[in-house]
Amino acid sequence: MKKSSNRKAAAFLLLGVGVAGRAFLSMPDSVSTLELSLTALLLVGALLLSRQLLRPLVAAVIALGLELVLCGDWVHQGGLLAAASPFLRLADLWVLLGLVSGALDAARPALDDLRYTRSTHNMLLTSTALLALHTMLRLINMAVPHNTLLNQFVSISFVIFSVSLLWFTILMIRAYNTLRRAG
């Protein structure tokens, strides 16, 4: 197997595992070292693809920066960053979706068939719609913070969006397997 194929295969595997890990995090506001570690894993995967596309790398660097800000003590001490953290968390999810989109573009040559292209398109549309719904519900929830039913819908929308990210993981594992078999 060529060195570039090994690099791409490793990139797709790292991106798939990183996004799967982020998808399994239970709540959108629970910022931890685990989330930071998974974002660093995404950055490594994006670095491996940087010769092919820069978009995943730019998204991964932005995501890591957001995670570092969200994990910092200054968010937990109150003030401006604490007030902005829900918006930064939403921005982080949109950046993650941008990374997913860029990685799918990089994986397209590895699995250039109609079924893969249709699945990729459907995955992106579904994830974008789910994240838009989650964003809208989250913003409404910030305006009406003590509505229990709305809180439940926000949580459910996040979980469903996270499950849609597992679809991306499946696509990345397919790209990984294709490249490994080709070599």
Coordinates of N, CA, C and O in Angstrom, one line a residue:
M1 N 0.8 -1.2 0.0 CA 0.0 0.0 0.0 C 0.9 1.2 0.0 O 1.9 1.3 0.7
K2 N 0.5 2.2 -0.8 CA 1.3 3.5 -0.8 C 1.2 4.2 0.5 O 0.2 4.1 1.2
K3 N 2.2 5.0 0.7 CA 2.2 5.8 2.0 C 1.1 6.8 2.0 O 0.5 7.0 3.1
S4 N 0.7 7.4 0.9 CA -0.4 8.3 0.9 C -1.8 7.6 1.2 O -2.6 8.2 1.9
S5 N -1.9 6.4 0.7 CA -3.1 5.6 1.0 C -3.2 5.3 2.5 O -4.2 5.3 3.1
N6 N -2.0 5.0 3.1 CA -2.0 4.7 4.5 C -2.3 5.9 5.3 O -3.1 5.8 6.3
R7 N -1.8 7.1 4.9 CA -2.1 8.3 5.6 C -3.6 8.6 5.5 O -4.2 9.0 6.5
K8 N -4.2 8.5 4.3 CA -5.6 8.8 4.2 C -6.5 7.8 5.0 O -7.4 8.2 5.6
A9 N -6.1 6.5 4.9 CA -6.8 5.5 5.7 C -6.8 5.8 7.2 O -7.8 5.8 7.9
A10 N -5.6 6.2 7.7 CA -5.5 6.5 9.1 C -6.3 7.8 9.4 O -7.0 7.9 10.5
A11 N -6.3 8.7 8.5 CA -7.1 10.0 8.7 C -8.6 9.7 8.8 O -9.2 10.1 9.7
F12 N -9.1 8.8 7.9 CA -10.5 8.5 7.9 C -10.8 7.8 9.2 O -11.9 8.0 9.8
L13 N -10.0 6.9 9.7 CA -10.2 6.1 10.9 C -10.2 7.1 12.1 O -11.1 7.0 12.9
L14 N -9.2 8.0 12.2 CA -9.2 8.9 13.3 C -10.4 9.8 13.3 O -11.0 10.1 14.4
L15 N -10.8 10.3 12.1 CA -11.9 11.2 12.1 C -13.2 10.5 12.5 O -14.0 11.0 13.2
G16 N -13.4 9.2 12.0 CA -14.5 8.5 12.3 C -14.6 8.2 13.8 O -15.7 8.4 14.4
V17 N -13.5 7.8 14.4 CA -13.5 7.5 15.9 C -13.7 8.8 16.7 O -14.4 8.8 17.6
G18 N -13.1 9.9 16.2 CA -13.2 11.1 16.9 C -14.6 11.6 16.9 O -15.2 12.1 18.0
V19 N -15.3 11.6 15.8 CA -16.7 12.0 15.7 C -17.6 11.1 16.5 O -18.5 11.5 17.1
A20 N -17.3 9.8 16.4 CA -18.1 8.8 17.1 C -18.0 9.1 18.6 O -19.0 9.1 19.4
G21 N -16.8 9.4 19.1 CA -16.6 9.7 20.5 C -17.4 11.0 20.9 O -18.0 11.0 21.9
R22 N -17.3 12.0 20.1 CA -18.0 13.2 20.4 C -19.6 13.0 20.3 O -20.3 13.5 21.1
A23 N -20.0 12.1 19.4 CA -21.4 11.8 19.4 C -21.9 11.0 20.6 O -23.1 11.2 21.0
F24 N -21.0 10.3 21.2 CA -21.4 9.5 22.4 C -21.4 10.4 23.7 O -21.9 9.9 24.7
L25 N -20.9 11.6 23.6 CA -21.0 12.4 24.8 C -22.4 12.7 25.1 O -23.2 13.1 24.2
S26 N -22.8 12.6 26.3 CA -24.3 12.6 26.6 C -25.0 13.9 26.5 O -26.1 14.0 26.2
M27 N -24.3 15.0 26.9 CA -25.0 16.3 27.0 C -24.2 17.4 26.2 O -23.0 17.4 26.3
P28 N -24.9 18.3 25.6 CA -24.1 19.3 24.8 C -23.3 20.3 25.7 O -22.4 20.9 25.2
D29 N -23.7 20.4 26.9 CA -23.0 21.4 27.8 C -22.0 20.7 28.7 O -21.3 21.4 29.4
S30 N -21.8 19.4 28.7 CA -20.8 18.8 29.5 C -19.5 18.8 28.8 O -19.2 18.0 28.0
V31 N -18.7 19.8 29.2 CA -17.4 20.0 28.6 C -16.4 19.3 29.6 O -16.3 19.5 30.7
S32 N -15.5 18.5 29.0 CA -14.6 17.7 29.8 C -13.3 17.5 29.0 O -13.2 17.8 27.8
T33 N -12.4 16.9 29.7 CA -11.1 16.6 29.1 C -11.3 15.6 28.0 O -10.6 15.6 27.0
L34 N -12.3 14.7 28.1 CA -12.6 13.7 27.1 C -13.0 14.4 25.8 O -12.5 14.0 24.7
E35 N -13.8 15.4 25.8 CA -14.2 16.1 24.6 C -13.0 16.8 24.0 O -12.8 16.8 22.8
L36 N -12.2 17.4 24.8 CA -11.0 18.1 24.3 C -10.0 17.0 23.7 O -9.5 17.3 22.6
S37 N -9.9 15.9 24.3 CA -9.1 14.8 23.7 C -9.6 14.3 22.4 O -8.8 14.1 21.4
L38 N -10.9 14.2 22.3 CA -11.5 13.7 21.0 C -11.3 14.8 19.9 O -11.1 14.5 18.8
T39 N -11.4 16.0 20.3 CA -11.2 17.1 19.3 C -9.7 17.1 18.9 O -9.5 17.3 17.7
A40 N -8.8 16.8 19.8 CA -7.4 16.7 19.4 C -7.2 15.5 18.4 O -6.4 15.6 17.4
L41 N -7.9 14.5 18.6 CA -7.9 13.3 17.7 C -8.4 13.7 16.3 O -7.8 13.3 15.3
L42 N -9.4 14.5 16.3 CA -10.0 15.1 15.0 C -8.9 15.9 14.3 O -8.8 15.9 13.1
L43 N -8.2 16.7 15.1 CA -7.1 17.6 14.5 C -6.0 16.7 13.9 O -5.6 17.0 12.8
V44 N -5.6 15.6 14.5 CA -4.6 14.7 13.9 C -5.1 14.1 12.6 O -4.4 14.1 11.6
G45 N -6.4 13.7 12.6 CA -7.0 13.1 11.4 C -7.0 14.2 10.3 O -6.7 13.9 9.1
A46 N -7.4 15.4 10.6 CA -7.4 16.5 9.6 C -6.0 16.8 9.2 O -5.9 17.2 8.0
L47 N -5.0 16.8 10.0 CA -3.7 17.1 9.6 C -3.2 16.0 8.6 O -2.5 16.4 7.6
L48 N -3.6 14.8 8.7 CA -3.2 13.8 7.8 C -3.9 14.0 6.4 O -3.4 13.5 5.4
L49 N -5.0 14.7 6.4 CA -5.7 15.0 5.1 C -5.3 16.4 4.6 O -5.7 16.8 3.5
S50 N -4.5 17.1 5.3 CA -4.2 18.5 4.9 C -3.6 18.7 3.5 O -3.7 19.8 2.9
R51 N -2.9 17.7 3.0 CA -2.3 17.8 1.7 C -3.5 17.8 0.6 O -3.3 18.3 -0.5
Q52 N -4.5 17.1 1.0 CA -5.7 17.0 0.0 C -6.7 18.1 0.2 O -7.1 18.7 -0.8
L53 N -7.0 18.5 1.4 CA -8.0 19.5 1.6 C -7.6 20.3 2.9 O -7.3 19.6 3.9
L54 N -7.8 21.6 2.9 CA -7.5 22.3 4.1 C -8.7 22.6 5.0 O -8.6 22.8 6.2
R55 N -9.9 22.4 4.4 CA -11.2 22.8 5.2 C -11.3 21.9 6.5 O -11.6 22.5 7.5
P56 N -11.0 20.6 6.4 CA -11.1 19.9 7.7 C -10.1 20.3 8.7 O -10.4 20.4 9.9
L57 N -8.9 20.7 8.3 CA -7.9 21.2 9.2 C -8.3 22.5 9.8 O -8.1 22.7 11.0
V58 N -8.8 23.4 9.0 CA -9.2 24.7 9.6 C -10.3 24.5 10.6 O -10.3 25.1 11.7
A59 N -11.3 23.7 10.3 CA -12.4 23.4 11.2 C -11.9 22.7 12.5 O -12.3 23.1 13.6
A60 N -10.9 21.8 12.3 CA -10.4 21.1 13.5 C -9.6 22.1 14.4 O -9.8 22.0 15.7
V61 N -8.9 23.0 13.8 CA -8.2 24.0 14.6 C -9.1 24.9 15.4 O -9.0 25.2 16.5
I62 N -10.2 25.4 14.7 CA -11.2 26.2 15.3 C -11.9 25.5 16.4 O -12.1 26.0 17.5
A63 N -12.3 24.2 16.2 CA -12.9 23.4 17.2 C -12.0 23.2 18.4 O -12.5 23.3 19.5
L64 N -10.8 23.0 18.2 CA -9.8 22.8 19.3 C -9.8 24.1 20.1 O -9.8 24.1 21.3
G65 N -9.7 25.2 19.4 CA -9.7 26.5 20.1 C -10.9 26.7 20.9 O -10.9 27.2 22.1
L66 N -12.1 26.4 20.4 CA -13.3 26.6 21.1 C -13.4 25.6 22.3 O -13.8 26.0 23.4
E67 N -12.9 24.4 22.1 CA -12.8 23.5 23.3 C -11.9 24.0 24.4 O -12.2 23.8 25.6
L68 N -10.8 24.5 24.0 CA -9.9 25.1 25.0 C -10.5 26.2 25.8 O -10.4 26.3 27.0
V69 N -11.2 27.1 25.1 CA -11.9 28.2 25.8 C -13.0 27.6 26.7 O -13.2 28.0 27.8
L70 N -13.8 26.6 26.2 CA -14.9 26.1 26.9 C -14.4 25.2 28.1 O -15.2 25.1 29.1
C71 N -13.3 24.7 28.1 CA -12.7 23.9 29.2 C -12.0 24.8 30.2 O -11.7 24.3 31.3
G72 N -11.8 26.0 29.9 CA -11.0 26.9 30.8 C -11.8 27.3 32.0 O -13.0 27.3 32.0
D73 N -11.1 27.6 33.1 CA -11.7 28.0 34.3 C -12.4 29.3 34.2 O -13.4 29.6 34.9
W74 N -12.0 30.2 33.2 CA -12.7 31.5 33.1 C -14.2 31.3 32.7 O -15.0 32.2 33.0
V75 N -14.5 30.2 32.1 CA -15.9 30.0 31.8 C -16.7 29.7 33.0 O -17.8 30.1 33.2
H76 N -16.1 28.9 33.9 CA -16.8 28.5 35.2 C -16.8 29.6 36.2 O -17.5 29.5 37.2
Q77 N -16.0 30.6 36.1 CA -15.9 31.7 37.1 C -16.9 32.8 36.8 O -17.0 33.8 37.5
G78 N -17.7 32.7 35.8 CA -18.7 33.7 35.5 C -18.1 34.7 34.5 O -17.0 34.5 33.9
G79 N -18.8 35.8 34.3 CA -18.4 36.8 33.4 C -18.8 36.6 32.0 O -19.7 35.9 31.7
L80 N -18.1 37.3 31.1 CA -18.5 37.4 29.7 C -18.4 36.0 29.0 O -19.3 35.6 28.3
L81 N -17.3 35.2 29.3 CA -17.2 33.9 28.6 C -18.2 32.9 29.2 O -18.7 32.1 28.4
A82 N -18.6 33.0 30.4 CA -19.6 32.2 31.0 C -20.9 32.4 30.3 O -21.7 31.5 29.9
A83 N -21.2 33.7 30.1 CA -22.5 34.1 29.4 C -22.5 33.7 27.9 O -23.5 33.3 27.4
A84 N -21.3 33.7 27.3 CA -21.2 33.3 25.9 C -21.0 31.8 25.7 O -21.2 31.4 24.6
S85 N -20.8 31.0 26.7 CA -20.5 29.6 26.5 C -21.6 28.8 25.8 O -21.3 28.0 25.0
P86 N -22.9 29.1 26.1 CA -23.9 28.4 25.3 C -23.8 28.7 23.8 O -24.0 27.8 22.9
F87 N -23.5 29.9 23.4 CA -23.3 30.2 22.0 C -22.0 29.6 21.4 O -22.0 29.2 20.3
L88 N -21.0 29.6 22.3 CA -19.7 28.9 21.8 C -19.9 27.4 21.6 O -19.4 26.8 20.7
R89 N -20.7 26.8 22.5 CA -21.0 25.4 22.4 C -21.8 25.1 21.1 O -21.5 24.2 20.4
L90 N -22.8 26.0 20.7 CA -23.5 25.8 19.5 C -22.5 26.0 18.3 O -22.6 25.3 17.3
A91 N -21.7 27.0 18.4 CA -20.7 27.3 17.3 C -19.8 26.1 17.2 O -19.4 25.7 16.0
D92 N -19.4 25.5 18.3 CA -18.5 24.3 18.2 C -19.2 23.1 17.5 O -18.6 22.4 16.7
L93 N -20.5 23.0 17.7 CA -21.2 21.9 16.9 C -21.3 22.2 15.4 O -21.1 21.3 14.6
W94 N -21.5 23.5 15.1 CA -21.5 23.8 13.6 C -20.1 23.6 13.0 O -20.0 23.2 11.9
V95 N -19.1 24.0 13.8 CA -17.7 23.8 13.3 C -17.5 22.3 13.1 O -16.9 21.8 12.1
L96 N -17.9 21.5 14.0 CA -17.8 20.0 13.9 C -18.5 19.5 12.7 O -17.9 18.7 11.9
L97 N -19.7 20.0 12.4 CA -20.4 19.7 11.1 C -19.6 20.1 9.9 O -19.5 19.4 8.9
G98 N -18.9 21.2 10.0 CA -18.1 21.7 8.9 C -16.9 20.7 8.7 O -16.5 20.4 7.5
L99 N -16.3 20.3 9.8 CA -15.2 19.3 9.7 C -15.7 18.0 9.0 O -15.1 17.4 8.2
V100 N -16.9 17.6 9.4 CA -17.5 16.4 8.8 C -17.7 16.5 7.3 O -17.3 15.7 6.5
S101 N -18.2 17.7 6.9 CA -18.4 17.9 5.5 C -17.1 17.9 4.7 O -17.0 17.3 3.6
G102 N -16.1 18.5 5.3 CA -14.8 18.6 4.6 C -14.2 17.2 4.5 O -13.6 16.8 3.5
A103 N -14.3 16.4 5.6 CA -13.8 15.0 5.6 C -14.5 14.2 4.6 O -13.9 13.3 3.9
L104 N -15.8 14.4 4.4 CA -16.5 13.6 3.4 C -16.1 13.9 2.0 O -16.0 13.0 1.2
D105 N -15.8 15.2 1.8 CA -15.2 15.6 0.5 C -13.9 14.9 0.2 O -13.6 14.4 -0.9
A106 N -13.1 14.7 1.2 CA -11.8 14.1 1.1 C -11.9 12.6 0.9 O -11.1 11.9 0.2
A107 N -13.0 12.0 1.4 CA -13.2 10.5 1.3 C -13.9 10.2 0.0 O -13.8 9.0 -0.4
R108 N -14.5 11.1 -0.7 CA -15.2 10.8 -1.9 C -14.4 10.0 -2.9 O -14.9 9.0 -3.5
P109 N -13.1 10.4 -3.2 CA -12.4 9.6 -4.2 C -12.1 8.2 -3.8 O -12.0 7.3 -4.6
A110 N -12.1 7.9 -2.5 CA -11.9 6.5 -2.0 C -13.1 5.7 -2.3 O -12.9 4.5 -2.5
L111 N -14.2 6.2 -2.2 CA -15.5 5.5 -2.4 C -16.3 6.2 -3.5 O -17.4 6.7 -3.2
D112 N -15.8 6.3 -4.7 CA -16.5 7.0 -5.7 C -17.6 6.2 -6.4 O -17.4 5.7 -7.5
D113 N -18.7 5.9 -5.7 CA -19.8 5.2 -6.3 C -21.1 6.0 -6.0 O -21.1 6.8 -5.1
L114 N -22.1 5.7 -6.7 CA -23.4 6.4 -6.6 C -24.0 6.3 -5.2 O -24.5 7.2 -4.6
R115 N -23.9 5.0 -4.7 CA -24.5 4.8 -3.4 C -23.8 5.6 -2.3 O -24.5 6.1 -1.4
Y116 N -22.5 5.6 -2.4 CA -21.8 6.4 -1.4 C -22.1 7.9 -1.5 O -22.3 8.6 -0.5
T117 N -22.1 8.4 -2.7 CA -22.4 9.8 -2.9 C -23.8 10.2 -2.4 O -24.0 11.2 -1.7
R118 N -24.8 9.3 -2.6 CA -26.1 9.5 -2.2 C -26.2 9.5 -0.6 O -26.8 10.3 0.0
S119 N -25.5 8.5 0.0 CA -25.5 8.4 1.4 C -24.8 9.6 2.1 O -25.3 10.1 3.1
T120 N -23.7 10.0 1.5 CA -23.0 11.2 2.0 C -23.9 12.4 1.9 O -24.0 13.2 2.9
H121 N -24.6 12.6 0.8 CA -25.5 13.8 0.7 C -26.6 13.7 1.7 O -26.9 14.7 2.3
N122 N -27.2 12.5 1.8 CA -28.3 12.3 2.8 C -27.8 12.6 4.2 O -28.5 13.2 5.0
M123 N -26.6 12.1 4.5 CA -26.1 12.3 5.9 C -25.9 13.7 6.2 O -26.3 14.2 7.3
L124 N -25.3 14.5 5.2 CA -25.1 15.9 5.5 C -26.4 16.7 5.6 O -26.5 17.5 6.5
L125 N -27.4 16.4 4.7 CA -28.7 17.1 4.8 C -29.3 16.8 6.2 O -29.9 17.7 6.8
T126 N -29.3 15.5 6.5 CA -30.0 15.1 7.8 C -29.3 15.7 9.0 O -30.0 16.3 9.9
S127 N -28.0 15.7 9.0 CA -27.2 16.2 10.2 C -27.4 17.8 10.2 O -27.6 18.3 11.3
T128 N -27.4 18.4 9.1 CA -27.6 19.9 9.1 C -29.0 20.3 9.6 O -29.1 21.2 10.4
A129 N -30.0 19.5 9.1 CA -31.4 19.8 9.5 C -31.5 19.6 11.0 O -32.1 20.4 11.8
L130 N -30.9 18.5 11.5 CA -31.0 18.2 13.0 C -30.3 19.2 13.8 O -30.7 19.6 14.9
L131 N -29.1 19.7 13.3 CA -28.4 20.7 14.1 C -29.1 22.0 14.0 O -29.1 22.7 15.0
A132 N -29.7 22.3 12.9 CA -30.5 23.6 12.8 C -31.7 23.5 13.8 O -31.9 24.5 14.5
L133 N -32.3 22.4 13.9 CA -33.4 22.2 14.8 C -32.9 22.3 16.3 O -33.5 23.0 17.1
H134 N -31.8 21.7 16.6 CA -31.2 21.8 17.9 C -30.8 23.2 18.2 O -31.1 23.7 19.4
T135 N -30.2 23.9 17.3 CA -29.8 25.3 17.5 C -31.0 26.2 17.8 O -31.0 27.0 18.8
M136 N -32.1 26.0 17.0 CA -33.3 26.8 17.2 C -33.9 26.5 18.6 O -34.2 27.4 19.4
L137 N -34.0 25.2 19.0 CA -34.6 24.9 20.3 C -33.7 25.4 21.4 O -34.2 25.9 22.4
R138 N -32.4 25.3 21.2 CA -31.5 25.8 22.3 C -31.6 27.3 22.5 O -31.6 27.8 23.6
L139 N -31.7 28.0 21.4 CA -31.9 29.5 21.5 C -33.2 29.9 22.1 O -33.2 30.8 23.0
I140 N -34.2 29.2 21.8 CA -35.5 29.4 22.4 C -35.4 29.1 23.9 O -35.9 29.8 24.8
N141 N -34.7 28.0 24.2 CA -34.6 27.5 25.6 C -33.8 28.6 26.4 O -34.1 28.7 27.6
M142 N -32.8 29.2 25.8 CA -32.1 30.3 26.5 C -33.0 31.5 26.8 O -32.9 32.1 27.8
A143 N -34.0 31.7 25.9 CA -34.9 32.8 26.2 C -36.0 32.4 27.2 O -36.5 33.3 27.9
V144 N -36.3 31.2 27.3 CA -37.3 30.6 28.2 C -36.7 29.5 29.0 O -36.9 28.3 28.7
P145 N -35.8 29.8 30.0 CA -34.9 28.8 30.5 C -35.6 27.8 31.5 O -35.0 26.7 31.7
H146 N -36.7 28.0 32.0 CA -37.3 27.1 33.0 C -38.4 26.3 32.5 O -39.2 25.8 33.3
N147 N -38.5 26.0 31.2 CA -39.5 25.2 30.6 C -39.0 23.8 30.5 O -38.2 23.5 29.7
T148 N -39.6 22.9 31.4 CA -39.1 21.5 31.4 C -39.3 20.8 30.1 O -38.4 20.1 29.7
L149 N -40.5 21.0 29.5 CA -40.7 20.3 28.2 C -39.7 20.8 27.1 O -39.2 19.9 26.4
L150 N -39.5 22.0 27.1 CA -38.5 22.6 26.1 C -37.1 22.0 26.4 O -36.3 21.7 25.5
N151 N -36.7 21.9 27.7 CA -35.4 21.3 28.1 C -35.3 19.9 27.5 O -34.2 19.5 27.1
Q152 N -36.4 19.2 27.7 CA -36.4 17.8 27.2 C -36.2 17.7 25.6 O -35.5 16.9 25.1
F153 N -36.9 18.6 24.9 CA -36.8 18.7 23.5 C -35.3 19.1 23.0 O -34.8 18.5 22.1
V154 N -34.7 20.0 23.8 CA -33.3 20.4 23.5 C -32.4 19.1 23.7 O -31.6 18.9 22.8
S155 N -32.6 18.4 24.7 CA -31.8 17.2 25.0 C -32.0 16.2 23.9 O -31.1 15.6 23.4
I156 N -33.3 15.9 23.6 CA -33.6 14.9 22.6 C -33.0 15.3 21.2 O -32.5 14.5 20.5
S157 N -33.1 16.6 20.9 CA -32.6 17.0 19.6 C -31.1 16.8 19.5 O -30.6 16.5 18.5
F158 N -30.4 17.1 20.6 CA -29.0 16.9 20.6 C -28.6 15.4 20.5 O -27.7 15.0 19.7
V159 N -29.3 14.5 21.2 CA -29.1 13.1 21.1 C -29.3 12.6 19.6 O -28.5 11.9 19.1
I160 N -30.4 13.1 19.0 CA -30.7 12.6 17.6 C -29.6 13.1 16.7 O -29.1 12.4 15.8
F161 N -29.2 14.4 16.9 CA -28.1 14.9 16.0 C -26.8 14.1 16.2 O -26.1 13.7 15.3
S162 N -26.5 13.7 17.5 CA -25.3 12.9 17.8 C -25.4 11.5 17.1 O -24.4 11.0 16.6
V163 N -26.6 11.0 17.1 CA -26.8 9.7 16.4 C -26.5 9.8 14.9 O -25.9 9.0 14.3
S164 N -26.9 11.0 14.3 CA -26.7 11.2 12.9 C -25.2 11.3 12.6 O -24.7 10.9 11.5
L165 N -24.4 11.7 13.6 CA -22.9 11.7 13.4 C -22.3 10.3 13.3 O -21.3 10.1 12.7
L166 N -23.0 9.4 13.9 CA -22.5 8.0 13.8 C -22.6 7.5 12.4 O -21.8 6.6 11.9
W167 N -23.5 8.1 11.6 CA -23.6 7.7 10.2 C -22.3 8.1 9.5 O -21.8 7.4 8.6
F168 N -21.8 9.3 9.9 CA -20.5 9.8 9.4 C -19.4 8.8 9.7 O -18.5 8.5 8.9
T169 N -19.4 8.3 10.9 CA -18.4 7.3 11.4 C -18.4 6.1 10.5 O -17.4 5.6 10.1
I170 N -19.6 5.6 10.1 CA -19.8 4.5 9.3 C -19.1 4.8 7.9 O -18.4 3.9 7.3
L171 N -19.4 5.9 7.4 CA -18.8 6.3 6.1 C -17.3 6.4 6.1 O -16.6 6.0 5.2
M172 N -16.8 6.9 7.2 CA -15.3 7.0 7.4 C -14.7 5.6 7.5 O -13.6 5.3 6.9
I173 N -15.4 4.7 8.2 CA -14.8 3.3 8.3 C -14.9 2.6 6.9 O -14.0 1.9 6.6
R174 N -15.9 2.9 6.1 CA -16.0 2.4 4.8 C -14.8 2.9 3.9 O -14.2 2.1 3.2
A175 N -14.5 4.2 4.0 CA -13.4 4.8 3.3 C -12.1 4.1 3.8 O -11.2 3.8 3.0
Y176 N -11.9 4.0 5.1 CA -10.7 3.3 5.6 C -10.6 1.9 5.1 O -9.5 1.5 4.6
N177 N -11.6 1.1 5.1 CA -11.6 -0.3 4.6 C -11.3 -0.3 3.2 O -10.5 -1.2 2.7
T178 N -11.8 0.6 2.4 CA -11.6 0.6 0.9 C -10.1 0.9 0.7 O -9.5 0.2 -0.2
L179 N -9.5 1.8 1.3 CA -8.1 2.2 1.1 C -7.2 1.0 1.6 O -6.2 0.7 1.0
R180 N -7.6 0.4 2.7 CA -6.8 -0.7 3.2 C -6.8 -1.9 2.3 O -5.8 -2.6 2.1
R181 N -8.0 -2.2 1.7 CA -8.1 -3.3 0.8 C -7.4 -3.0 -0.6 O -6.9 -3.9 -1.2
A182 N -7.4 -1.7 -1.0 CA -6.8 -1.4 -2.3 C -5.3 -1.6 -2.3 O -4.7 -1.7 -3.3
G183 N -4.7 -1.6 -1.1 CA -3.2 -1.6 -1.0 C -2.7 -3.0 -1.0 O -2.4 -3.8 -1.6

